[in-house]
């Protein structure tokens, strides 16, 4: 029910002239009380015993205590506390409750009748709310006698009329008190009751005096009216009235019921009273919330859809209904690509809140993150002898490498090792401090995120939510932006999830990033591809093969689908005879015939082992006098050519292929940041040392210097930390003005790729 105060406050007015020496709340039993309200279409309800009026529950214990106001009324002697409330039609709004206390003096009992319920306040309950005894009658000087006082003066003191039960005396609007027989009080018949107490005789044992005199059964006022009729017509009118009364008395109860039924059947059924519509407790379910700063409507929208979700989802409903929930201790609202994420933290009932774990530090005011041990720079190859192997720092390589970063057949050295003195709780404290308050300490974020392995980063993300109850990825997103955030976000994902996310991003929206599809599927091992397929299904609820077939076509689609089967022979042995036969088949499917049989290239390049295919390439050059890459360039075009070339180059030497891709991302104007981030993040824990060596060998410049000349800021610092080349600085060599000249063979290939 709406709160009180929506409508005007009622007023309580005693209808009497001011009396000197008495307050306005000092009245007697002959003073009428009038109730009023300034608001139209309101009903008034009141009590006289000081209790709160209850308009919809007027008889709580079988005794009426709340009365509906119909007209002025008088109060019984004693102290009476009147409480009044105004209720709008329909009961949807109430006024404030007005309270007024009256001291009522007894100046004689009042006479009344209950024949006009539409103009009287009626009650049948005995007033027990006041224990005040009636005071002795006193004559009030200067006060005109009312009709009640006048009647009481002529009434015999030995035969008072019976008193009306209840706390007040009803009256009609004419101001005259009328009994049930319609006669003045001085003519009331009385009889002696038990103990010689005068009481009124009931209608069954007495006959009104005028009836005994006239012989008819009409009322007193009817008789007075007939007295004004001409004498020659009085007898006829009286006889007619007597006849009608006799006919009425002769009707039986059955006749009355029958007449009522006939009248009910003839009369049209009354229109049904419209039910009161109370405001619904549950908000309406709407497809879209109003927004525009209306936070209450936004919360009601969420509440309505949560109720609908619970009704349609028995699992959620059963889960949420089981525990006892405490108060909401925190909430967070974030925006995703295609949805909003509302996170609510609710306290467990009866479980004290745990304080976040704080790791004691020797210097609490500052936390210094020590980078991993620096590795000596790679030794450059001299003309006189072969290039020695890169020296790895002792005791830094993990004993058990992660399954996803499995070692392939060539030597692999990462630039990012697991941090030796790793402490997840301490790293969480550093990140929390870096993002707390105004501004962000990007150097602290780089100090943690640029020197922790993939498994250590996942442990930090989990520990951060345990310690602070917040999602670290969302916290980072709210603090940083641009390519710096893109790199940090890539490092937040597990390796397989990152590859699956990159494939999804390559096929999202209009167009397809074929280079990303080729790079990932053509360079991953069988185990890695199987993990990617499973994670893609879990993350996006869609089959990766179906997604690729819907975005690609032709021989290029068949190549990618074949790679998704992850069925390559990974043995390190080969048969020279079979290698010669496969080389012959490739020659006959390409150069020897008109047109190209791409399916034959698929069969051999996708299913054979790397060791076997290297032997095939050697035999092919003997047969064709041409390198296999040149043959593919002359026989194929478009995406299928790029896919086949990527496979061939990875088979020959995978680090050289990634070095080539990195060079393409930064050459000329602009930078392909997506490809740069993808290669650095995915290879820094695999073979980035070999990639850097191949890059410097091919382009006569270190990878770090090449990157430093192309990007800047915190983005540059994080990339240099991942490739372990923090000493590189921009400006030493302007690659934009003077590019290192690639080898002639490489230059021709670049021109052909650009023509495509």
XYZ file of C-alpha atoms in Angstrom:
756
model
C 0.000 0.000 0.000
C 1.348 3.450 -0.810
C 2.759 5.479 2.012
C 0.527 7.807 3.988
C 0.392 11.496 3.203
C -0.656 11.173 -0.435
C -4.060 12.758 0.334
C -5.228 15.522 2.664
C -5.301 15.068 6.426
C -8.873 14.869 7.830
C -10.190 17.343 10.385
C -12.219 16.769 13.588
C -14.621 19.607 14.531
C -16.976 19.666 17.577
C -20.214 21.417 16.557
C -20.810 23.819 19.439
C -20.308 27.456 20.255
C -17.185 28.383 22.235
C -17.699 28.262 25.998
C -15.708 30.536 28.252
C -13.438 28.623 30.586
C -13.451 25.420 28.550
C -11.116 24.209 25.826
C -12.327 23.075 22.422
C -11.822 19.432 23.349
C -14.021 19.721 26.455
C -17.518 18.777 25.296
C -20.594 16.976 26.602
C -22.714 14.106 25.391
C -24.984 16.447 23.439
C -22.178 17.886 21.290
C -21.967 16.545 17.767
C -18.608 15.686 16.188
C -18.108 16.353 12.482
C -15.322 14.822 10.368
C -14.148 16.295 7.047
C -11.339 15.921 4.483
C -10.166 18.389 1.790
C -9.627 15.600 -0.742
C -12.700 14.581 -2.771
C -13.845 10.999 -3.272
C -12.524 9.893 0.131
C -14.111 7.779 2.832
C -13.509 8.460 6.517
C -12.945 5.778 9.152
C -12.464 6.374 12.869
C -12.064 4.716 16.245
C -12.950 6.058 19.684
C -10.737 3.874 21.849
C -7.368 5.217 20.686
C -6.539 2.278 18.427
C -5.380 2.730 14.842
C -8.258 2.702 12.332
C -8.279 -0.369 10.111
C -10.566 0.311 7.101
C -10.180 -3.204 5.701
C -10.376 -5.090 8.993
C -13.041 -3.357 11.015
C -13.917 -6.274 13.333
C -10.606 -7.995 14.213
C -11.958 -10.054 17.146
C -15.610 -10.272 16.172
C -16.179 -6.820 17.659
C -16.449 -3.747 15.524
C -13.801 -1.238 16.532
C -13.384 0.797 13.322
C -16.425 2.767 12.149
C -17.250 4.312 8.813
C -18.265 7.955 8.998
C -21.691 8.849 7.574
C -22.634 11.970 9.540
C -22.133 13.903 12.780
C -22.240 11.847 15.963
C -21.998 12.249 19.735
C -19.635 10.564 22.176
C -20.286 8.719 25.408
C -19.134 10.250 28.702
C -15.508 10.004 29.738
C -12.165 10.482 28.048
C -12.392 9.578 24.372
C -9.382 9.390 22.027
C -10.556 9.805 18.452
C -8.330 8.583 15.571
C -9.449 9.371 12.004
C -8.066 8.312 8.632
C -9.156 9.222 5.072
C -9.029 6.479 2.422
C -9.276 7.115 -1.305
C -11.724 5.044 -3.291
C -10.185 1.698 -4.152
C -8.078 1.723 -0.996
C -4.811 2.461 -2.783
C -4.013 5.672 -0.885
C -4.433 6.715 2.716
C -3.984 9.973 4.569
C -2.054 10.499 7.742
C -3.930 9.501 10.911
C -5.275 12.469 12.909
C -5.688 11.992 16.669
C -7.813 14.142 18.971
C -8.775 13.533 22.613
C -12.102 14.771 24.056
C -13.251 15.017 27.654
C -16.990 14.309 27.483
C -19.337 15.379 30.314
C -22.598 13.525 30.819
C -25.611 15.824 30.533
C -28.236 13.064 30.155
C -28.736 10.003 28.056
C -29.604 10.486 24.425
C -32.470 8.926 22.527
C -31.953 7.516 19.112
C -33.364 5.309 16.470
C -31.686 3.129 13.817
C -34.255 3.359 11.096
C -32.094 5.406 8.761
C -28.792 3.665 8.322
C -27.799 5.870 5.410
C -27.568 8.953 7.592
C -26.343 7.486 10.861
C -23.223 5.961 12.315
C -24.350 2.672 13.837
C -22.664 0.220 16.180
C -23.762 -2.758 18.184
C -20.707 -3.329 20.331
C -20.425 -2.288 23.956
C -17.817 0.376 24.622
C -15.164 -0.926 26.958
C -12.373 1.391 25.934
C -12.894 3.837 28.785
C -13.421 3.201 32.479
C -14.538 6.761 33.266
C -17.735 6.892 35.316
C -20.598 9.136 34.184
C -20.495 12.410 36.015
C -23.508 13.880 37.770
C -25.764 16.012 35.662
C -24.967 19.673 35.815
C -26.766 22.554 34.289
C -24.553 24.482 31.913
C -25.197 28.154 32.291
C -25.777 30.185 29.198
C -25.986 27.194 26.888
C -29.220 26.790 24.927
C -30.992 23.566 25.482
C -30.749 21.162 22.591
C -33.493 18.788 21.618
C -31.821 16.156 23.761
C -31.824 18.382 26.856
C -35.417 19.438 26.262
C -36.618 15.855 26.039
C -34.649 14.859 29.096
C -36.266 17.660 31.124
C -39.789 16.352 30.469
C -38.883 12.699 30.938
C -39.779 11.122 34.310
C -36.599 10.552 36.298
C -37.888 7.195 37.471
C -38.303 5.860 33.962
C -35.263 6.659 31.810
C -35.232 5.195 28.298
C -32.852 2.362 27.539
C -29.317 3.467 26.651
C -27.799 2.715 23.280
C -24.902 0.325 23.458
C -21.635 1.649 22.059
C -19.293 4.602 22.519
C -21.439 7.172 20.700
C -25.098 7.977 20.000
C -26.312 7.957 16.381
C -28.418 10.761 15.041
C -30.038 11.840 11.805
C -29.181 14.989 9.933
C -32.307 16.831 11.077
C -30.929 16.989 14.615
C -33.922 15.201 16.137
C -33.512 11.859 17.834
C -36.186 9.409 16.725
C -36.999 6.061 18.256
C -38.190 2.992 16.415
C -41.884 3.827 17.007
C -41.671 7.386 15.763
C -42.919 9.014 18.971
C -41.430 11.689 21.174
C -39.482 10.427 24.215
C -41.990 11.672 26.753
C -44.518 9.138 25.404
C -42.201 6.118 25.534
C -43.870 3.204 27.346
C -41.857 1.676 30.188
C -42.289 -1.315 32.416
C -40.601 -2.606 35.525
C -37.805 -5.071 34.932
C -35.766 -7.190 37.342
C -34.931 -5.298 40.506
C -37.604 -2.703 39.714
C -35.328 -1.170 37.067
C -37.417 0.683 34.492
C -36.998 -0.766 31.028
C -38.782 -0.282 27.737
C -41.331 -2.870 26.784
C -40.635 -4.694 23.547
C -42.861 -4.341 20.486
C -44.221 -7.842 21.026
C -45.844 -7.077 24.402
C -47.225 -3.585 23.945
C -49.259 -1.547 21.484
C -48.455 2.101 20.811
C -50.985 4.413 22.457
C -52.182 5.989 19.240
C -52.924 2.536 17.831
C -55.163 1.711 20.781
C -57.022 5.000 20.314
C -57.464 4.912 16.510
C -57.587 1.174 15.959
C -55.040 1.294 13.116
C -51.419 0.237 12.902
C -49.926 3.307 11.255
C -47.107 5.313 12.789
C -47.300 8.442 14.877
C -46.104 10.817 12.164
C -48.389 9.211 9.632
C -51.246 9.844 12.037
C -50.196 13.482 12.401
C -50.179 13.785 8.597
C -53.654 12.332 8.353
C -54.906 14.802 10.919
C -54.327 17.495 8.318
C -56.509 15.745 5.749
C -60.087 16.822 5.397
C -62.424 15.086 7.790
C -64.578 13.528 5.073
C -61.545 11.763 3.577
C -59.753 10.658 6.732
C -61.881 7.550 7.216
C -61.352 6.351 3.640
C -57.598 6.906 3.718
C -57.281 5.191 7.080
C -59.334 2.225 5.913
C -57.217 1.892 2.783
C -53.996 1.944 4.760
C -55.349 -0.596 7.237
C -56.399 -2.875 4.356
C -52.952 -2.732 2.791
C -51.309 -3.509 6.106
C -53.607 -6.493 6.635
C -52.825 -7.813 3.152
C -49.127 -7.485 3.807
C -49.321 -9.336 7.121
C -51.253 -12.178 5.517
C -48.384 -12.971 3.145
C -46.357 -15.965 4.190
C -42.579 -16.210 4.172
C -42.797 -18.423 1.099
C -44.745 -15.718 -0.757
C -42.110 -13.149 0.090
C -39.294 -15.394 -1.128
C -41.166 -16.156 -4.335
C -41.759 -12.494 -4.994
C -38.090 -11.740 -4.394
C -37.019 -14.463 -6.826
C -39.368 -13.186 -9.538
C -38.113 -9.657 -9.045
C -34.531 -10.889 -9.255
C -35.192 -12.790 -12.497
C -36.911 -9.818 -14.137
C -34.362 -7.236 -13.116
C -31.083 -7.182 -15.053
C -28.064 -8.480 -13.239
C -26.021 -5.660 -11.732
C -22.755 -4.891 -13.414
C -19.881 -6.637 -11.637
C -17.836 -4.369 -9.456
C -14.359 -4.074 -10.967
C -11.739 -5.722 -8.825
C -9.222 -3.482 -7.168
C -5.948 -3.744 -9.004
C -3.084 -3.623 -6.586
C 0.384 -2.923 -7.893
C 2.154 -6.126 -8.897
C 5.024 -7.192 -6.674
C 6.995 -8.525 -9.644
C 8.211 -6.009 -12.270
C 7.061 -6.433 -15.836
C 9.344 -8.372 -18.168
C 10.505 -6.010 -20.910
C 12.897 -6.730 -23.790
C 14.878 -3.505 -23.315
C 15.558 -1.395 -20.237
C 15.019 2.403 -20.354
C 18.620 3.409 -19.585
C 19.271 7.170 -19.666
C 20.450 7.293 -16.049
C 17.380 5.571 -14.569
C 19.287 3.160 -12.332
C 16.203 1.978 -10.427
C 14.482 0.909 -13.650
C 17.719 -0.801 -14.734
C 17.796 -2.878 -11.538
C 14.088 -3.729 -11.899
C 14.802 -4.882 -15.465
C 17.585 -7.171 -14.234
C 15.366 -8.463 -11.403
C 12.508 -9.274 -13.815
C 14.779 -11.225 -16.157
C 16.416 -13.091 -13.265
C 12.958 -14.231 -12.129
C 12.127 -15.326 -15.669
C 15.452 -17.170 -15.934
C 14.810 -18.979 -12.660
C 11.313 -20.024 -13.778
C 12.624 -21.475 -17.047
C 15.847 -22.936 -15.646
C 15.234 -25.492 -12.868
C 18.952 -26.011 -12.356
C 19.618 -22.350 -11.630
C 16.495 -22.090 -9.504
C 17.503 -25.100 -7.414
C 21.058 -23.864 -6.974
C 20.104 -20.339 -5.926
C 17.389 -21.592 -3.565
C 19.614 -23.803 -1.427
C 22.115 -21.579 0.459
C 21.314 -18.902 3.021
C 22.553 -15.662 1.509
C 23.853 -12.674 3.431
C 24.005 -9.090 2.300
C 25.502 -7.923 -0.977
C 29.087 -6.916 -0.233
C 30.136 -5.844 -3.700
C 29.095 -5.549 -7.334
C 30.873 -4.907 -10.599
C 29.457 -4.063 -14.028
C 31.538 -4.534 -17.178
C 30.984 -4.414 -20.912
C 31.944 -7.294 -23.178
C 31.932 -7.423 -26.980
C 28.333 -8.613 -27.281
C 27.005 -8.448 -23.726
C 27.283 -6.860 -20.297
C 28.681 -8.741 -17.327
C 27.223 -8.106 -13.855
C 29.223 -9.655 -11.010
C 27.678 -9.638 -7.524
C 29.469 -10.745 -4.358
C 27.094 -11.962 -1.613
C 28.274 -12.766 1.889
C 27.813 -16.289 3.216
C 25.374 -16.250 6.091
C 27.107 -17.045 9.377
C 30.611 -17.134 7.856
C 32.946 -14.270 8.872
C 34.593 -12.414 6.045
C 38.199 -13.391 5.466
C 40.821 -10.715 5.307
C 43.012 -10.673 2.197
C 46.299 -12.455 2.639
C 49.154 -9.979 2.857
C 52.641 -11.304 2.366
C 55.097 -9.573 4.735
C 57.853 -7.742 2.971
C 61.127 -6.341 4.171
C 60.309 -2.968 2.588
C 56.538 -2.509 2.596
C 56.684 0.923 1.007
C 58.145 -0.385 -2.259
C 58.154 -3.734 -3.974
C 60.956 -4.404 -6.402
C 60.411 -7.010 -9.120
C 63.681 -8.584 -10.096
C 63.698 -9.605 -13.756
C 64.701 -13.066 -14.712
C 68.443 -13.693 -15.153
C 69.690 -12.108 -18.300
C 71.002 -14.455 -20.953
C 74.183 -13.545 -22.760
C 73.571 -12.157 -26.248
C 73.843 -14.663 -29.083
C 77.340 -15.064 -30.530
C 77.446 -13.892 -34.100
C 78.684 -16.291 -36.784
C 82.185 -15.671 -38.065
C 83.290 -16.267 -41.611
C 85.969 -18.739 -40.586
C 83.843 -21.197 -38.617
C 80.255 -22.301 -37.928
C 78.068 -20.361 -35.488
C 78.185 -21.840 -31.990
C 74.973 -22.662 -30.133
C 73.385 -20.052 -27.918
C 74.315 -20.443 -24.274
C 71.289 -20.869 -21.972
C 71.397 -19.578 -18.390
C 72.002 -22.312 -15.909
C 69.080 -23.417 -13.804
C 66.431 -21.311 -15.537
C 64.884 -23.738 -17.993
C 61.883 -25.586 -16.500
C 62.446 -29.211 -15.649
C 59.061 -30.242 -17.056
C 58.021 -28.052 -20.007
C 54.313 -27.421 -20.450
C 52.590 -29.952 -22.736
C 51.454 -27.309 -25.193
C 55.030 -26.069 -25.717
C 56.372 -29.487 -26.664
C 59.792 -29.694 -28.203
C 59.883 -30.280 -31.944
C 62.679 -31.922 -33.878
C 64.822 -28.790 -34.110
C 66.559 -27.076 -31.219
C 64.299 -24.618 -29.387
C 65.258 -21.920 -26.892
C 62.665 -19.518 -25.460
C 63.308 -15.963 -24.340
C 60.738 -16.206 -21.531
C 61.390 -18.786 -18.792
C 59.387 -19.420 -15.615
C 60.487 -16.956 -12.918
C 62.674 -18.658 -10.307
C 61.489 -16.828 -7.154
C 57.842 -16.894 -8.173
C 55.311 -15.837 -5.503
C 51.743 -15.465 -6.790
C 50.498 -13.593 -3.706
C 53.309 -11.054 -3.873
C 52.695 -10.483 -7.604
C 48.991 -9.912 -6.868
C 49.887 -7.287 -4.268
C 52.135 -5.535 -6.799
C 49.417 -5.507 -9.466
C 46.808 -4.327 -6.949
C 49.022 -1.434 -5.890
C 49.802 -0.563 -9.519
C 46.087 -0.121 -10.340
C 44.861 1.366 -7.051
C 43.901 5.015 -6.840
C 44.429 7.593 -9.567
C 46.692 6.668 -12.436
C 48.348 3.357 -13.275
C 51.885 2.119 -12.720
C 52.498 0.526 -16.135
C 56.106 -0.298 -15.217
C 54.914 -2.538 -12.369
C 52.517 -4.339 -14.726
C 55.339 -4.914 -17.225
C 57.627 -6.053 -14.375
C 55.194 -8.876 -13.585
C 53.531 -9.705 -16.892
C 56.696 -9.528 -18.986
C 58.682 -11.982 -16.835
C 56.209 -14.744 -15.874
C 55.514 -17.895 -17.857
C 52.039 -18.852 -19.065
C 51.337 -21.213 -16.153
C 52.580 -18.625 -13.633
C 50.310 -15.963 -15.153
C 47.287 -18.251 -14.828
C 48.130 -18.836 -11.180
C 48.342 -15.076 -10.616
C 44.912 -14.526 -12.208
C 43.341 -17.161 -9.978
C 45.090 -15.908 -6.824
C 44.037 -12.290 -7.524
C 40.355 -13.217 -7.489
C 40.879 -15.274 -4.328
C 42.583 -12.406 -2.508
C 40.529 -9.434 -3.690
C 37.313 -10.900 -5.119
C 37.864 -9.210 -8.490
C 38.685 -10.391 -11.996
C 42.245 -9.359 -12.797
C 41.640 -9.263 -16.562
C 38.767 -6.811 -16.140
C 40.782 -4.717 -13.730
C 43.620 -4.486 -16.254
C 41.191 -3.618 -19.053
C 39.816 -0.704 -17.048
C 43.318 0.694 -16.416
C 45.196 0.332 -19.722
C 44.297 0.536 -23.402
C 45.571 0.317 -26.958
C 48.125 -2.219 -28.124
C 49.589 -2.333 -24.631
C 46.268 -3.756 -23.406
C 46.054 -6.103 -26.431
C 49.448 -7.556 -25.550
C 48.614 -7.877 -21.835
C 45.286 -9.524 -22.671
C 47.024 -12.009 -24.984
C 49.367 -12.918 -22.111
C 46.374 -13.419 -19.778
C 45.042 -16.305 -21.854
C 46.426 -19.847 -21.758
C 48.370 -20.694 -24.925
C 45.697 -22.957 -26.461
C 42.917 -20.500 -25.543
C 44.909 -17.705 -27.150
C 45.242 -19.644 -30.427
C 41.519 -20.501 -30.375
C 40.647 -16.859 -29.706
C 42.884 -15.690 -32.562
C 41.137 -18.114 -34.962
C 37.747 -16.848 -33.816
C 38.852 -13.221 -34.255
C 40.183 -14.012 -37.748
C 36.719 -15.243 -38.847
C 34.592 -12.735 -36.913
C 32.609 -10.114 -38.793
C 32.935 -9.314 -42.479
C 35.859 -10.891 -44.278
C 38.450 -13.362 -43.051
C 42.062 -12.942 -41.961
C 43.516 -15.770 -44.049
C 47.077 -15.006 -42.905
C 46.129 -15.718 -39.280
C 44.417 -19.003 -40.199
C 47.427 -20.122 -42.216
C 49.958 -19.050 -39.599
C 48.274 -20.933 -36.739
C 47.096 -24.126 -38.466
C 50.172 -24.587 -40.635
C 52.697 -24.116 -37.808
C 51.166 -26.070 -34.893
C 51.826 -29.712 -34.041
C 49.166 -32.464 -33.942
C 48.765 -32.157 -30.170
C 48.445 -28.399 -30.318
C 45.809 -28.537 -33.087
C 43.746 -31.087 -31.152
C 43.842 -28.857 -28.064
C 42.863 -25.811 -30.121
C 39.840 -27.627 -31.611
C 38.613 -28.713 -28.158
C 39.118 -25.270 -26.592
C 37.392 -23.523 -29.489
C 34.326 -25.707 -28.913
C 34.370 -24.906 -25.185
C 34.897 -21.176 -25.582
C 32.528 -20.401 -28.468
C 30.079 -23.352 -28.458
C 30.811 -23.975 -32.123
C 32.760 -26.546 -34.078
C 35.977 -25.086 -35.489
C 35.786 -27.141 -38.687
C 32.242 -25.893 -39.413
C 33.325 -22.328 -38.735
C 36.248 -22.614 -41.185
C 34.181 -24.282 -43.935
C 31.616 -21.466 -43.671
C 34.318 -18.785 -44.105
C 36.556 -20.356 -46.796
C 36.113 -22.181 -50.085
C 37.812 -24.254 -52.759
C 41.184 -25.943 -52.377
C 42.125 -23.507 -49.601
C 39.192 -24.775 -47.502
C 40.216 -28.395 -48.154
C 43.789 -27.631 -47.051
C 42.634 -26.121 -43.713
C 40.152 -28.939 -43.062
C 42.901 -31.480 -43.721
C 45.208 -29.719 -41.239
C 42.422 -29.701 -38.591
C 42.437 -33.502 -38.597
C 45.881 -33.382 -36.878
C 46.919 -36.623 -38.543
C 50.462 -35.814 -39.685
C 53.132 -38.473 -39.267
C 55.519 -37.047 -36.655
C 58.234 -39.685 -36.829
C 61.806 -38.558 -37.483
C 62.686 -41.359 -39.915
C 61.974 -41.604 -43.632
C 62.285 -43.959 -46.585
C 64.314 -42.533 -49.469
C 62.464 -44.674 -52.017
C 59.075 -43.375 -50.880
C 60.481 -39.866 -50.878
C 61.486 -40.234 -54.548
C 57.996 -41.517 -55.408
C 56.279 -38.610 -53.641
C 58.587 -36.151 -55.413
C 57.654 -37.726 -58.744
C 53.923 -37.519 -57.885
C 54.252 -33.830 -57.014
C 56.065 -33.136 -60.283
C 53.438 -34.955 -62.336
C 50.602 -33.203 -60.469
C 52.110 -29.780 -61.118
C 54.749 -28.840 -63.611
C 54.467 -31.855 -65.928
C 50.732 -31.511 -66.682
C 48.471 -28.779 -67.939
C 46.863 -27.355 -64.841
C 47.551 -28.413 -61.265
C 46.188 -31.248 -59.152
C 46.045 -29.427 -55.795
C 44.555 -32.440 -54.030
C 47.767 -34.414 -54.633
C 49.777 -31.656 -52.969
C 47.325 -31.827 -50.039
C 47.809 -35.553 -49.587
C 51.591 -35.345 -49.464
C 52.258 -32.032 -47.692
C 49.627 -32.499 -44.936
C 50.098 -36.157 -43.988
C 53.839 -36.859 -44.379
C 56.407 -36.279 -41.616
C 58.761 -33.306 -41.681
C 61.812 -35.564 -42.081
C 60.191 -37.373 -45.024
C 59.139 -34.119 -46.725
C 62.648 -32.662 -46.480
C 63.861 -35.696 -48.422
C 60.985 -35.214 -50.907
C 62.056 -31.611 -51.518
C 65.604 -32.754 -52.212
C 64.424 -35.388 -54.717
C 62.012 -32.915 -56.341
C 64.850 -30.505 -57.089
C 66.744 -33.335 -58.768
C 63.754 -34.162 -60.972
C 62.528 -30.657 -61.802
C 65.769 -28.689 -61.520
C 63.556 -26.291 -59.603
C 62.923 -25.657 -55.913
C 59.562 -26.790 -54.557
C 58.731 -23.204 -53.491
C 59.270 -21.937 -57.046
C 57.094 -24.732 -58.380
C 54.235 -23.825 -56.010
C 54.514 -20.133 -56.964
C 54.259 -20.974 -60.666
C 51.447 -23.528 -60.351
C 49.155 -21.971 -57.678
C 47.803 -18.608 -56.624
C 45.869 -16.902 -53.874
C 45.306 -18.357 -50.425
C 46.094 -21.945 -51.450
C 49.529 -20.794 -52.657
C 50.225 -18.945 -49.392
C 49.107 -21.955 -47.369
C 51.315 -24.378 -49.309
C 54.304 -22.022 -49.095
C 53.853 -21.655 -45.309
C 53.832 -25.437 -44.881
C 56.927 -25.867 -47.060
C 58.859 -23.091 -45.260
C 57.916 -24.434 -41.818
C 59.098 -27.885 -42.872
C 62.395 -26.472 -44.048
C 62.992 -24.281 -40.952
C 60.137 -22.904 -38.826
C 62.111 -20.061 -37.086
C 63.040 -18.631 -40.500
C 59.368 -18.562 -41.479
C 58.408 -16.635 -38.304
C 61.326 -14.225 -38.836
C 60.011 -13.583 -42.334
C 56.476 -12.955 -40.959
C 57.805 -10.513 -38.345
C 59.648 -8.565 -41.000
C 56.470 -8.301 -43.102
C 54.491 -6.927 -40.136
C 56.832 -3.942 -39.731
C 58.237 -3.177 -43.149
C 57.136 -0.008 -44.900
C 54.657 2.427 -43.384
C 52.510 1.210 -40.530
C 52.627 -1.928 -38.427
C 50.502 -5.073 -38.423
C 50.193 -5.047 -34.627
C 47.883 -8.081 -34.448
C 50.398 -10.317 -36.211
C 53.323 -8.878 -34.247
C 51.601 -9.538 -30.903
C 50.431 -13.008 -31.989
C 53.903 -14.203 -33.049
C 55.743 -12.714 -30.054
C 53.263 -14.036 -27.462
C 52.957 -17.493 -29.029
C 56.700 -18.054 -29.686
C 58.441 -16.295 -26.757
C 58.166 -19.509 -24.690
C 59.063 -21.805 -27.622
C 61.799 -20.755 -30.041
C 62.168 -16.964 -29.956
C 65.965 -17.240 -29.619
C 66.167 -19.079 -32.975
C 63.698 -16.596 -34.547
C 65.875 -13.668 -33.483
C 68.958 -15.358 -34.943
C 67.230 -15.998 -38.273
C 65.919 -12.409 -38.350
C 69.373 -10.912 -37.851
C 70.844 -13.331 -40.391
C 68.293 -12.430 -43.083
C 67.874 -8.678 -42.518
C 71.211 -7.616 -40.989
C 69.492 -5.996 -37.999
C 68.424 -7.261 -34.598
C 64.744 -7.926 -34.055
C 64.724 -5.694 -30.968
C 66.104 -2.710 -32.884
C 63.661 -3.319 -35.719
C 60.757 -3.337 -33.261
C 62.034 -0.265 -31.370
C 62.100 1.742 -34.617
C 58.447 0.869 -35.325
C 56.471 1.016 -32.043
C 56.804 2.968 -28.799
C 55.646 3.488 -25.236
C 54.653 0.769 -22.781
C 53.684 -1.400 -25.744
C 57.333 -1.371 -26.897
C 58.679 -2.027 -23.394
C 56.502 -5.118 -22.959
C 57.381 -6.533 -26.408
C 61.114 -6.012 -25.763
C 60.768 -7.742 -22.380
C 59.116 -10.751 -24.040
C 61.809 -11.088 -26.727
C 64.546 -10.375 -24.135
C 66.023 -7.334 -25.859
C 65.456 -4.504 -23.345
C 68.601 -2.699 -24.516
C 67.155 -1.849 -27.933
C 66.407 1.868 -28.354
C 64.735 3.780 -31.114
C 66.723 6.174 -33.223
C 69.958 4.230 -33.587
C 69.025 3.136 -37.073
C 66.046 4.515 -38.907
C 64.575 1.604 -40.717
C 61.941 3.841 -42.247
C 64.557 5.760 -44.207
C 67.036 2.975 -44.889
C 65.739 -0.595 -45.073
C 68.144 -3.520 -45.024
C 68.231 -5.027 -48.438
C 66.846 -8.585 -48.473
C 68.487 -11.300 -50.469
C 67.516 -11.387 -54.166
C 65.500 -14.564 -53.724
C 63.555 -13.050 -50.842
C 62.939 -9.798 -52.741
C 61.338 -11.631 -55.669
C 59.020 -13.491 -53.328
C 57.962 -10.280 -51.622
C 57.043 -8.703 -54.935
C 54.947 -11.696 -55.905
C 53.133 -11.666 -52.540
C 52.357 -7.968 -52.919
C 51.001 -8.544 -56.430
C 48.585 -11.075 -55.033
